[in-house]
């Protein structure tokens, strides 16, 4: 069975502070993808990043950075110098191919980020 | 690229009526589409997976006779909520994936908010 845990339900910061979102996953598959999605108040899920299980290289994209550590089954996400527009719910998700059911995306519970001006 | 649309964005209906929600991939062919349900302040719950030209695969606990899914083409999937009741009120989100057979990125539509009176 697959499981994604986002221990932080809500984080509140003041603008320009850094925010790190934790994500821990469980899977028995050796090939899988990890994702981060952002869901602003409008409701639409916005794809942020995808990492496959063979690529542990961490990445920085603008104010976003990701830290994938297979040894601890973690895929953490950091927003640097947060802005009010970053206020949203962030979901970590795992996709592994299950032959009988196709590609299922398992979501974590989400972390609500509130950036105050 | 990878834009997914949903129509309608919101719908209010009377109890006992049926509602159809459309999900379209606008700039790519979607081999696989997914339907999710999201309750307020909760994560996404996968309802079903559909592949073009095949019957949908429903998750455990989802009534296939109540939530009819049709994936008639590579760019269109529909979800029909039959004989809707107030407990069916929710935010329904579709996603589309370019491939099947391996983990891939799911691109999400903007969601449809259903309110059953």
Coordinates of C-alpha atoms in Angstrom, one line a residue:
Chain A
X1 CA 0.0 0.0 0.0
X2 CA 1.1 3.5 -0.7
X3 CA 0.9 6.3 1.8
X4 CA 1.9 10.0 1.9
X5 CA 2.0 11.9 5.1
X6 CA 2.2 15.7 5.5
X7 CA 2.5 16.2 9.2
X8 CA 1.9 20.0 9.1
X9 CA -1.7 20.8 8.6
X10 CA -1.2 24.6 8.6
X11 CA 1.7 27.0 8.5
X12 CA 1.4 30.7 9.0
X13 CA 4.3 33.0 8.2
X14 CA 5.0 36.7 7.6
X15 CA 5.9 37.8 4.1
X16 CA 9.6 37.2 3.1
X17 CA 10.0 34.4 5.6
X18 CA 11.0 31.0 4.3
X19 CA 8.6 28.1 4.5
X20 CA 9.5 24.4 4.4
X21 CA 6.8 21.8 3.9
X22 CA 7.5 18.2 5.0
X23 CA 6.4 15.1 3.1
X24 CA 7.1 11.5 4.0
X25 CA 6.0 8.6 1.8
X26 CA 5.7 4.9 1.9
X27 CA 5.7 2.5 -1.1
X28 CA 7.0 -0.9 -2.0
X29 CA 7.5 0.0 -5.6
X30 CA 11.1 0.6 -6.8
X31 CA 9.9 2.9 -9.6
X32 CA 7.7 5.8 -8.6
X33 CA 7.2 9.5 -9.0
X34 CA 6.8 12.2 -6.4
X35 CA 4.9 15.4 -7.0
X36 CA 4.1 18.7 -5.4
X37 CA 0.9 20.4 -6.3
X38 CA -0.4 23.8 -5.2
X39 CA -4.1 24.5 -4.7
X40 CA -4.9 28.2 -4.4
X41 CA -8.3 29.4 -3.1
X42 CA -9.7 29.2 -6.6
X43 CA -9.5 25.4 -6.3
X44 CA -7.4 24.4 -9.3
X45 CA -4.5 22.2 -8.6
X46 CA -1.3 23.6 -10.1
X47 CA 1.6 21.2 -10.9
X48 CA 4.9 22.3 -9.4
X49 CA 7.4 19.5 -9.7
X50 CA 7.9 15.9 -10.4
X51 CA 10.8 13.7 -9.3
X52 CA 11.3 10.1 -10.2
X53 CA 12.7 7.6 -7.7
X54 CA 16.0 7.3 -9.5
X55 CA 16.7 11.0 -9.4
X56 CA 17.8 12.3 -6.0
X57 CA 19.3 15.5 -7.3
X58 CA 17.8 18.4 -5.5
X59 CA 16.5 21.3 -7.5
X60 CA 15.9 25.0 -7.2
X61 CA 13.5 26.8 -9.4
X62 CA 13.1 30.5 -8.6
X63 CA 11.9 30.8 -5.1
X64 CA 11.1 27.0 -4.9
X65 CA 13.4 24.3 -3.9
X66 CA 13.0 20.6 -3.3
X67 CA 14.9 18.1 -1.1
X68 CA 14.4 14.5 -2.0
X69 CA 16.0 11.9 0.3
X70 CA 15.3 8.4 -0.5
X71 CA 17.0 7.1 2.6
X72 CA 14.4 8.8 4.8
X73 CA 11.6 8.6 2.2
X74 CA 11.1 12.3 2.4
X75 CA 10.4 14.9 -0.3
X76 CA 10.4 18.3 1.3
X77 CA 9.5 21.6 -0.4
X78 CA 10.8 25.1 0.5
X79 CA 9.5 28.4 -0.5
X80 CA 12.1 31.1 -0.1
X81 CA 11.1 34.7 0.6
X82 CA 7.4 33.9 0.7
X83 CA 4.9 36.2 -0.8
X84 CA 1.2 36.6 -0.1
X85 CA 0.4 34.9 -3.5
X86 CA 2.0 31.8 -2.1
X87 CA -1.0 31.4 0.2
X88 CA -2.5 28.1 -0.8
X89 CA -2.8 24.4 0.2
X90 CA 0.2 22.4 -0.9
X91 CA -0.2 18.7 -1.6
X92 CA 2.6 16.1 -1.9
X93 CA 1.7 13.1 -4.0
X94 CA 3.1 9.7 -5.0
X95 CA 2.5 7.8 -8.2
X96 CA 3.6 4.2 -8.7
X97 CA 2.4 1.9 -11.3
X98 CA 0.0 -0.7 -10.0
X99 CA -0.6 -3.2 -12.8
X100 CA -4.1 -4.1 -11.9
X101 CA -5.3 -0.5 -11.5
X102 CA -3.0 1.7 -13.6
X103 CA -1.3 4.7 -12.3
X104 CA -2.8 5.9 -9.1
X105 CA -1.9 9.1 -7.5
X106 CA -1.9 9.0 -3.7
X107 CA -2.1 12.4 -2.0
X108 CA -1.0 13.6 1.4
X109 CA -3.5 15.4 3.5
X110 CA -2.2 18.8 2.4
X111 CA -0.5 21.7 4.2
X112 CA -2.3 25.0 4.3
X113 CA 0.2 27.9 4.0
X114 CA -0.9 31.4 5.0
X115 CA 1.5 34.2 4.2
X116 CA 0.6 37.4 6.0
X117 CA 1.7 40.8 4.6
Chain B
X1 CA 1.0 22.9 -22.8
X2 CA -1.1 20.4 -20.7
X3 CA -4.2 22.4 -20.1
X4 CA -7.3 20.6 -18.8
X5 CA -10.7 22.3 -18.7
X6 CA -13.9 21.3 -16.9
X7 CA -17.5 22.4 -17.5
X8 CA -19.4 23.6 -15.7
X9 CA -17.3 25.2 -13.0
X10 CA -20.3 25.2 -10.7
X11 CA -23.7 23.7 -10.7
X12 CA -26.7 23.8 -8.4
X13 CA -29.4 21.2 -8.9
X14 CA -32.4 19.7 -7.1
X15 CA -32.3 16.4 -5.3
X16 CA -33.1 13.6 -7.7
X17 CA -31.8 15.1 -10.8
X18 CA -28.7 14.1 -12.8
X19 CA -25.7 16.2 -13.5
X20 CA -23.1 15.8 -16.2
X21 CA -19.6 17.2 -15.8
X22 CA -17.2 17.4 -18.7
X23 CA -13.4 17.1 -18.6
X24 CA -11.4 18.0 -21.7
X25 CA -7.7 18.0 -22.4
X26 CA -7.2 21.0 -24.6
X27 CA -3.7 20.6 -26.0
X28 CA -2.8 17.0 -25.6
X29 CA -4.3 13.6 -26.0
X30 CA -5.2 12.0 -22.6
X31 CA -4.8 8.3 -22.6
X32 CA -5.9 8.2 -19.0
X33 CA -8.3 10.4 -17.1
X34 CA -9.1 10.4 -13.4
X35 CA -11.9 11.7 -11.3
X36 CA -11.5 13.0 -7.8
X37 CA -13.8 14.3 -5.1
X38 CA -12.7 16.8 -2.5
X39 CA -14.6 17.8 0.6
X40 CA -13.9 21.1 2.3
X41 CA -10.5 21.3 3.9
X42 CA -9.7 17.7 3.0
X43 CA -7.4 16.0 0.5
X44 CA -8.4 14.6 -2.9
X45 CA -10.1 11.2 -3.0
X46 CA -9.8 9.2 -6.2
X47 CA -13.1 8.1 -7.4
X48 CA -12.2 6.3 -10.7
X49 CA -9.7 5.9 -13.4
X50 CA -10.8 5.8 -17.1
X51 CA -8.9 4.9 -20.2
X52 CA -10.2 5.9 -23.6
X53 CA -12.5 3.3 -25.0
X54 CA -12.6 1.1 -21.9
X55 CA -14.8 0.9 -18.8
X56 CA -13.8 2.9 -15.9
X57 CA -12.1 1.4 -12.9
X58 CA -13.8 2.5 -9.7
X59 CA -12.2 2.8 -6.3
X60 CA -13.6 0.7 -3.5
X61 CA -16.7 2.3 -2.0
X62 CA -17.6 4.4 -5.1
X63 CA -20.9 3.4 -6.6
X64 CA -20.4 2.9 -10.3
X65 CA -24.2 3.1 -11.0
X66 CA -24.4 6.5 -9.3
X67 CA -21.2 8.0 -10.8
X68 CA -21.2 7.1 -14.5
X69 CA -18.0 7.8 -16.3
X70 CA -17.5 7.8 -20.0
X71 CA -14.2 8.3 -21.8
X72 CA -15.3 8.4 -25.4
X73 CA -12.3 10.1 -26.9
X74 CA -8.7 10.9 -26.1
X75 CA -9.7 14.5 -25.1
X76 CA -13.0 14.1 -23.4
X77 CA -14.3 12.3 -20.3
X78 CA -17.6 12.8 -18.6
X79 CA -18.8 12.2 -15.1
X80 CA -22.6 11.9 -14.6
X81 CA -23.9 12.0 -11.0
X82 CA -27.2 10.2 -11.3
X83 CA -30.1 11.0 -9.0
X84 CA -28.1 13.4 -7.0
X85 CA -28.7 13.9 -3.3
X86 CA -27.4 16.6 -0.9
X87 CA -24.6 14.2 0.3
X88 CA -23.2 14.3 -3.3
X89 CA -22.5 18.0 -2.9
X90 CA -18.8 18.3 -3.3
X91 CA -15.9 19.6 -5.4
X92 CA -15.2 17.3 -8.3
X93 CA -11.9 17.5 -10.0
X94 CA -10.7 15.7 -13.1
X95 CA -7.1 15.1 -14.2
X96 CA -5.6 13.9 -17.4
X97 CA -2.4 12.0 -18.1
X98 CA -0.7 11.7 -21.5
X99 CA 0.3 8.1 -21.1
X100 CA -0.7 4.9 -19.5
X101 CA 1.5 2.0 -18.3
X102 CA 4.0 4.0 -16.3
X103 CA 3.9 6.8 -13.6
X104 CA 3.3 10.1 -15.3
X105 CA 2.3 13.7 -14.4
X106 CA -1.4 14.3 -14.0
X107 CA -2.7 17.7 -15.1
X108 CA -5.8 18.9 -13.3
X109 CA -8.9 20.7 -14.4
X110 CA -10.2 23.7 -12.4
X111 CA -12.8 21.6 -10.7
X112 CA -16.6 21.7 -10.6
X113 CA -18.5 22.6 -7.4
X114 CA -21.7 20.7 -7.2
X115 CA -24.5 21.8 -4.8
X116 CA -27.5 19.5 -4.5
X117 CA -30.5 21.2 -2.8

